[in-house]
């Protein structure tokens, strides 16, 4: 880009030609059903509290919502309580990447019961997280390690989005639709 600019401005007559680097395509990491089960168990074993909610229930609700919606973690954490009407979760457009289209998801009964529990607080946010984003990700690393999945970038929250898409496609659906 700098050479192109220099040539366009007449600073150099010729620019070097560099072949683009070939980067191998990687297969995105998605959790198997067995791994999702271990994650669910590990989430339920988290001790302590997230605000007024038992941490185990909070993390299981988050895992369930992320998996059954396929939404990004940032979008889910931006949903307020008005976006929850059991069993429907409405994610407003401004919370989603691109901020153009809202989305609505139906949660299964076991996840809906947990979301009901998680929403019992005085804050406007559906998923009240009183600490930093870094603290949430560090807590998630403990959960994934306990589940035997390690703690690298391939098992962070985005892996649940890929898992949703993979399991939906395996069942004959389309994550894009």
PDB file of C-alpha atoms in Angstrom:
ATOM      1  CA  UNK A   1       0.000   0.000   0.000  1.00  0.00           C
ATOM      2  CA  UNK A   2       2.826   2.396   0.816  1.00  0.00           C
ATOM      3  CA  UNK A   3       4.577   1.663  -2.475  1.00  0.00           C
ATOM      4  CA  UNK A   4       1.326   2.225  -4.376  1.00  0.00           C
ATOM      5  CA  UNK A   5       0.890   5.572  -2.637  1.00  0.00           C
ATOM      6  CA  UNK A   6       4.506   6.555  -3.319  1.00  0.00           C
ATOM      7  CA  UNK A   7       4.116   5.701  -7.011  1.00  0.00           C
ATOM      8  CA  UNK A   8       0.787   7.528  -7.264  1.00  0.00           C
ATOM      9  CA  UNK A   9       2.378  10.661  -5.824  1.00  0.00           C
ATOM     10  CA  UNK A  10       5.356  10.440  -8.151  1.00  0.00           C
ATOM     11  CA  UNK A  11       7.869   9.712  -5.405  1.00  0.00           C
ATOM     12  CA  UNK A  12       9.025   6.510  -7.163  1.00  0.00           C
ATOM     13  CA  UNK A  13       8.708   5.399 -10.780  1.00  0.00           C
ATOM     14  CA  UNK A  14       8.477   1.677 -10.140  1.00  0.00           C
ATOM     15  CA  UNK A  15       7.228  -0.222  -7.147  1.00  0.00           C
ATOM     16  CA  UNK A  16       8.317  -3.712  -6.155  1.00  0.00           C
ATOM     17  CA  UNK A  17       5.990  -6.571  -7.004  1.00  0.00           C
ATOM     18  CA  UNK A  18       5.417  -8.848  -4.037  1.00  0.00           C
ATOM     19  CA  UNK A  19       3.367 -11.998  -4.343  1.00  0.00           C
ATOM     20  CA  UNK A  20       0.573 -12.214  -1.761  1.00  0.00           C
ATOM     21  CA  UNK A  21       1.293 -14.532   1.116  1.00  0.00           C
ATOM     22  CA  UNK A  22      -0.673 -17.756   0.954  1.00  0.00           C
ATOM     23  CA  UNK A  23      -2.375 -18.372   4.250  1.00  0.00           C
ATOM     24  CA  UNK A  24      -3.767 -21.883   4.718  1.00  0.00           C
ATOM     25  CA  UNK A  25      -7.455 -22.122   5.478  1.00  0.00           C
ATOM     26  CA  UNK A  26      -8.180 -23.573   8.875  1.00  0.00           C
ATOM     27  CA  UNK A  27     -11.268 -25.536   9.819  1.00  0.00           C
ATOM     28  CA  UNK A  28     -13.059 -23.577  12.561  1.00  0.00           C
ATOM     29  CA  UNK A  29     -13.367 -25.321  15.930  1.00  0.00           C
ATOM     30  CA  UNK A  30     -16.847 -26.430  16.931  1.00  0.00           C
ATOM     31  CA  UNK A  31     -17.735 -28.369  20.074  1.00  0.00           C
ATOM     32  CA  UNK A  32     -19.058 -31.914  19.803  1.00  0.00           C
ATOM     33  CA  UNK A  33     -22.185 -32.922  21.728  1.00  0.00           C
ATOM     34  CA  UNK A  34     -19.990 -34.660  24.280  1.00  0.00           C
ATOM     35  CA  UNK A  35     -17.832 -31.543  24.722  1.00  0.00           C
ATOM     36  CA  UNK A  36     -20.939 -29.371  25.081  1.00  0.00           C
ATOM     37  CA  UNK A  37     -22.116 -31.736  27.812  1.00  0.00           C
ATOM     38  CA  UNK A  38     -18.806 -31.362  29.642  1.00  0.00           C
ATOM     39  CA  UNK A  39     -19.022 -27.574  29.267  1.00  0.00           C
ATOM     40  CA  UNK A  40     -22.564 -27.612  30.675  1.00  0.00           C
ATOM     41  CA  UNK A  41     -21.409 -29.618  33.687  1.00  0.00           C
ATOM     42  CA  UNK A  42     -18.390 -27.382  34.190  1.00  0.00           C
ATOM     43  CA  UNK A  43     -20.567 -24.252  34.043  1.00  0.00           C
ATOM     44  CA  UNK A  44     -22.876 -25.718  36.681  1.00  0.00           C
ATOM     45  CA  UNK A  45     -19.912 -26.301  39.001  1.00  0.00           C
ATOM     46  CA  UNK A  46     -18.879 -22.624  39.097  1.00  0.00           C
ATOM     47  CA  UNK A  47     -19.106 -21.434  42.701  1.00  0.00           C
ATOM     48  CA  UNK A  48     -19.964 -18.001  43.956  1.00  0.00           C
ATOM     49  CA  UNK A  49     -22.368 -15.384  42.691  1.00  0.00           C
ATOM     50  CA  UNK A  50     -22.794 -13.128  39.680  1.00  0.00           C
ATOM     51  CA  UNK A  51     -24.670 -10.285  41.296  1.00  0.00           C
ATOM     52  CA  UNK A  52     -27.617 -11.930  43.067  1.00  0.00           C
ATOM     53  CA  UNK A  53     -27.515 -15.064  40.870  1.00  0.00           C
ATOM     54  CA  UNK A  54     -25.633 -18.300  41.634  1.00  0.00           C
ATOM     55  CA  UNK A  55     -22.648 -18.325  39.259  1.00  0.00           C
ATOM     56  CA  UNK A  56     -23.330 -21.895  38.101  1.00  0.00           C
ATOM     57  CA  UNK A  57     -26.831 -20.977  36.925  1.00  0.00           C
ATOM     58  CA  UNK A  58     -25.547 -17.734  35.348  1.00  0.00           C
ATOM     59  CA  UNK A  59     -22.907 -19.523  33.264  1.00  0.00           C
ATOM     60  CA  UNK A  60     -25.260 -22.352  32.259  1.00  0.00           C
ATOM     61  CA  UNK A  61     -27.827 -19.764  31.116  1.00  0.00           C
ATOM     62  CA  UNK A  62     -25.143 -17.922  29.144  1.00  0.00           C
ATOM     63  CA  UNK A  63     -23.897 -21.163  27.554  1.00  0.00           C
ATOM     64  CA  UNK A  64     -27.451 -22.177  26.620  1.00  0.00           C
ATOM     65  CA  UNK A  65     -28.337 -18.792  25.127  1.00  0.00           C
ATOM     66  CA  UNK A  66     -25.087 -18.573  23.163  1.00  0.00           C
ATOM     67  CA  UNK A  67     -25.476 -22.089  21.793  1.00  0.00           C
ATOM     68  CA  UNK A  68     -29.193 -21.945  20.956  1.00  0.00           C
ATOM     69  CA  UNK A  69     -28.990 -18.472  19.401  1.00  0.00           C
ATOM     70  CA  UNK A  70     -25.586 -18.561  17.721  1.00  0.00           C
ATOM     71  CA  UNK A  71     -25.178 -14.898  18.704  1.00  0.00           C
ATOM     72  CA  UNK A  72     -21.924 -13.212  19.636  1.00  0.00           C
ATOM     73  CA  UNK A  73     -21.160 -12.779  23.335  1.00  0.00           C
ATOM     74  CA  UNK A  74     -21.140  -8.986  22.972  1.00  0.00           C
ATOM     75  CA  UNK A  75     -24.674  -9.013  21.556  1.00  0.00           C
ATOM     76  CA  UNK A  76     -26.068 -11.226  24.321  1.00  0.00           C
ATOM     77  CA  UNK A  77     -24.497  -9.110  27.054  1.00  0.00           C
ATOM     78  CA  UNK A  78     -26.149  -6.017  25.521  1.00  0.00           C
ATOM     79  CA  UNK A  79     -29.698  -7.464  25.604  1.00  0.00           C
ATOM     80  CA  UNK A  80     -31.839  -5.831  28.269  1.00  0.00           C
ATOM     81  CA  UNK A  81     -34.696  -7.421  30.194  1.00  0.00           C
ATOM     82  CA  UNK A  82     -37.280  -6.142  27.705  1.00  0.00           C
ATOM     83  CA  UNK A  83     -35.701  -8.537  25.182  1.00  0.00           C
ATOM     84  CA  UNK A  84     -36.775 -11.567  27.229  1.00  0.00           C
ATOM     85  CA  UNK A  85     -40.333 -12.912  27.078  1.00  0.00           C
ATOM     86  CA  UNK A  86     -40.139 -16.597  27.884  1.00  0.00           C
ATOM     87  CA  UNK A  87     -39.224 -18.548  25.780  1.00  0.00           C
ATOM     88  CA  UNK A  88     -38.328 -15.798  23.298  1.00  0.00           C
ATOM     89  CA  UNK A  89     -35.100 -13.823  23.312  1.00  0.00           C
ATOM     90  CA  UNK A  90     -35.091 -10.686  21.161  1.00  0.00           C
ATOM     91  CA  UNK A  91     -31.684  -9.260  20.300  1.00  0.00           C
ATOM     92  CA  UNK A  92     -32.054  -5.669  19.080  1.00  0.00           C
ATOM     93  CA  UNK A  93     -30.298  -4.577  15.901  1.00  0.00           C
ATOM     94  CA  UNK A  94     -28.038  -2.131  17.743  1.00  0.00           C
ATOM     95  CA  UNK A  95     -26.647  -4.985  19.878  1.00  0.00           C
ATOM     96  CA  UNK A  96     -25.675  -7.081  16.846  1.00  0.00           C
ATOM     97  CA  UNK A  97     -22.710  -6.767  14.516  1.00  0.00           C
ATOM     98  CA  UNK A  98     -23.584  -4.365  11.738  1.00  0.00           C
ATOM     99  CA  UNK A  99     -26.420  -2.908  13.869  1.00  0.00           C
ATOM    100  CA  UNK A 100     -28.979  -3.403  11.075  1.00  0.00           C
ATOM    101  CA  UNK A 101     -31.149  -6.448  11.756  1.00  0.00           C
ATOM    102  CA  UNK A 102     -32.761  -7.572  15.006  1.00  0.00           C
ATOM    103  CA  UNK A 103     -33.108 -11.280  15.694  1.00  0.00           C
ATOM    104  CA  UNK A 104     -35.430 -13.413  17.818  1.00  0.00           C
ATOM    105  CA  UNK A 105     -34.677 -16.892  19.159  1.00  0.00           C
ATOM    106  CA  UNK A 106     -36.772 -19.488  20.952  1.00  0.00           C
ATOM    107  CA  UNK A 107     -34.996 -21.033  23.929  1.00  0.00           C
ATOM    108  CA  UNK A 108     -35.673 -24.606  25.051  1.00  0.00           C
ATOM    109  CA  UNK A 109     -37.414 -24.992  28.428  1.00  0.00           C
ATOM    110  CA  UNK A 110     -34.288 -25.849  30.440  1.00  0.00           C
ATOM    111  CA  UNK A 111     -32.466 -22.751  29.132  1.00  0.00           C
ATOM    112  CA  UNK A 112     -35.562 -20.543  29.531  1.00  0.00           C
ATOM    113  CA  UNK A 113     -35.819 -21.540  33.210  1.00  0.00           C
ATOM    114  CA  UNK A 114     -32.199 -20.501  33.732  1.00  0.00           C
ATOM    115  CA  UNK A 115     -32.688 -17.202  31.890  1.00  0.00           C
ATOM    116  CA  UNK A 116     -35.691 -16.509  34.149  1.00  0.00           C
ATOM    117  CA  UNK A 117     -33.418 -17.076  37.153  1.00  0.00           C
ATOM    118  CA  UNK A 118     -30.609 -14.923  35.722  1.00  0.00           C
ATOM    119  CA  UNK A 119     -32.971 -12.010  35.071  1.00  0.00           C
ATOM    120  CA  UNK A 120     -34.002 -11.674  38.739  1.00  0.00           C
ATOM    121  CA  UNK A 121     -32.065  -8.523  39.607  1.00  0.00           C
ATOM    122  CA  UNK A 122     -32.624  -4.778  39.562  1.00  0.00           C
ATOM    123  CA  UNK A 123     -30.366  -3.886  36.623  1.00  0.00           C
ATOM    124  CA  UNK A 124     -31.716  -3.274  33.102  1.00  0.00           C
ATOM    125  CA  UNK A 125     -29.369  -5.848  31.492  1.00  0.00           C
ATOM    126  CA  UNK A 126     -30.680  -9.377  31.082  1.00  0.00           C
ATOM    127  CA  UNK A 127     -27.254 -10.879  31.837  1.00  0.00           C
ATOM    128  CA  UNK A 128     -25.866  -8.691  34.593  1.00  0.00           C
ATOM    129  CA  UNK A 129     -22.057  -8.994  34.639  1.00  0.00           C
ATOM    130  CA  UNK A 130     -20.691  -6.540  37.208  1.00  0.00           C
ATOM    131  CA  UNK A 131     -16.999  -7.119  36.416  1.00  0.00           C
ATOM    132  CA  UNK A 132     -14.832  -6.438  33.368  1.00  0.00           C
ATOM    133  CA  UNK A 133     -14.903  -8.218  30.024  1.00  0.00           C
ATOM    134  CA  UNK A 134     -11.451  -9.575  30.878  1.00  0.00           C
ATOM    135  CA  UNK A 135     -12.776 -11.070  34.112  1.00  0.00           C
ATOM    136  CA  UNK A 136     -15.569 -12.815  32.183  1.00  0.00           C
ATOM    137  CA  UNK A 137     -13.103 -14.310  29.709  1.00  0.00           C
ATOM    138  CA  UNK A 138     -10.788 -15.434  32.519  1.00  0.00           C
ATOM    139  CA  UNK A 139     -13.734 -17.127  34.244  1.00  0.00           C
ATOM    140  CA  UNK A 140     -14.593 -18.838  30.936  1.00  0.00           C
ATOM    141  CA  UNK A 141     -11.020 -20.136  30.640  1.00  0.00           C
ATOM    142  CA  UNK A 142     -11.390 -21.807  34.051  1.00  0.00           C
ATOM    143  CA  UNK A 143     -14.644 -23.411  32.859  1.00  0.00           C
ATOM    144  CA  UNK A 144     -13.132 -24.706  29.596  1.00  0.00           C
ATOM    145  CA  UNK A 145     -10.051 -26.045  31.387  1.00  0.00           C
ATOM    146  CA  UNK A 146     -12.240 -27.848  33.941  1.00  0.00           C
ATOM    147  CA  UNK A 147     -14.206 -29.345  31.030  1.00  0.00           C
ATOM    148  CA  UNK A 148     -10.939 -30.720  29.608  1.00  0.00           C
ATOM    149  CA  UNK A 149     -10.993 -28.437  26.562  1.00  0.00           C
ATOM    150  CA  UNK A 150      -7.986 -26.253  27.339  1.00  0.00           C
ATOM    151  CA  UNK A 151      -8.123 -22.479  27.411  1.00  0.00           C
ATOM    152  CA  UNK A 152      -6.836 -21.270  24.041  1.00  0.00           C
ATOM    153  CA  UNK A 153      -8.586 -18.994  21.569  1.00  0.00           C
ATOM    154  CA  UNK A 154     -10.224 -21.949  19.808  1.00  0.00           C
ATOM    155  CA  UNK A 155     -12.463 -22.640  22.851  1.00  0.00           C
ATOM    156  CA  UNK A 156     -13.519 -19.082  23.652  1.00  0.00           C
ATOM    157  CA  UNK A 157     -17.101 -17.835  23.327  1.00  0.00           C
ATOM    158  CA  UNK A 158     -16.972 -17.683  19.531  1.00  0.00           C
ATOM    159  CA  UNK A 159     -16.594 -21.478  19.429  1.00  0.00           C
ATOM    160  CA  UNK A 160     -20.214 -21.674  20.634  1.00  0.00           C
ATOM    161  CA  UNK A 161     -21.295 -19.626  17.613  1.00  0.00           C
ATOM    162  CA  UNK A 162     -19.432 -22.017  15.311  1.00  0.00           C
ATOM    163  CA  UNK A 163     -20.904 -24.985  17.207  1.00  0.00           C
ATOM    164  CA  UNK A 164     -24.430 -23.634  16.687  1.00  0.00           C
ATOM    165  CA  UNK A 165     -23.792 -23.309  12.949  1.00  0.00           C
ATOM    166  CA  UNK A 166     -22.179 -26.754  12.669  1.00  0.00           C
ATOM    167  CA  UNK A 167     -24.900 -28.590  14.605  1.00  0.00           C
ATOM    168  CA  UNK A 168     -27.648 -26.735  12.734  1.00  0.00           C
ATOM    169  CA  UNK A 169     -26.138 -27.624   9.374  1.00  0.00           C
ATOM    170  CA  UNK A 170     -25.658 -31.265  10.454  1.00  0.00           C
ATOM    171  CA  UNK A 171     -29.391 -31.348  11.280  1.00  0.00           C
ATOM    172  CA  UNK A 172     -30.258 -30.064   7.788  1.00  0.00           C
ATOM    173  CA  UNK A 173     -30.700 -26.371   8.626  1.00  0.00           C
ATOM    174  CA  UNK A 174     -28.883 -23.278   7.441  1.00  0.00           C
ATOM    175  CA  UNK A 175     -27.129 -20.963   9.906  1.00  0.00           C
ATOM    176  CA  UNK A 176     -27.060 -18.230   7.274  1.00  0.00           C
ATOM    177  CA  UNK A 177     -30.831 -18.258   6.938  1.00  0.00           C
TER     178      UNK A 177
END
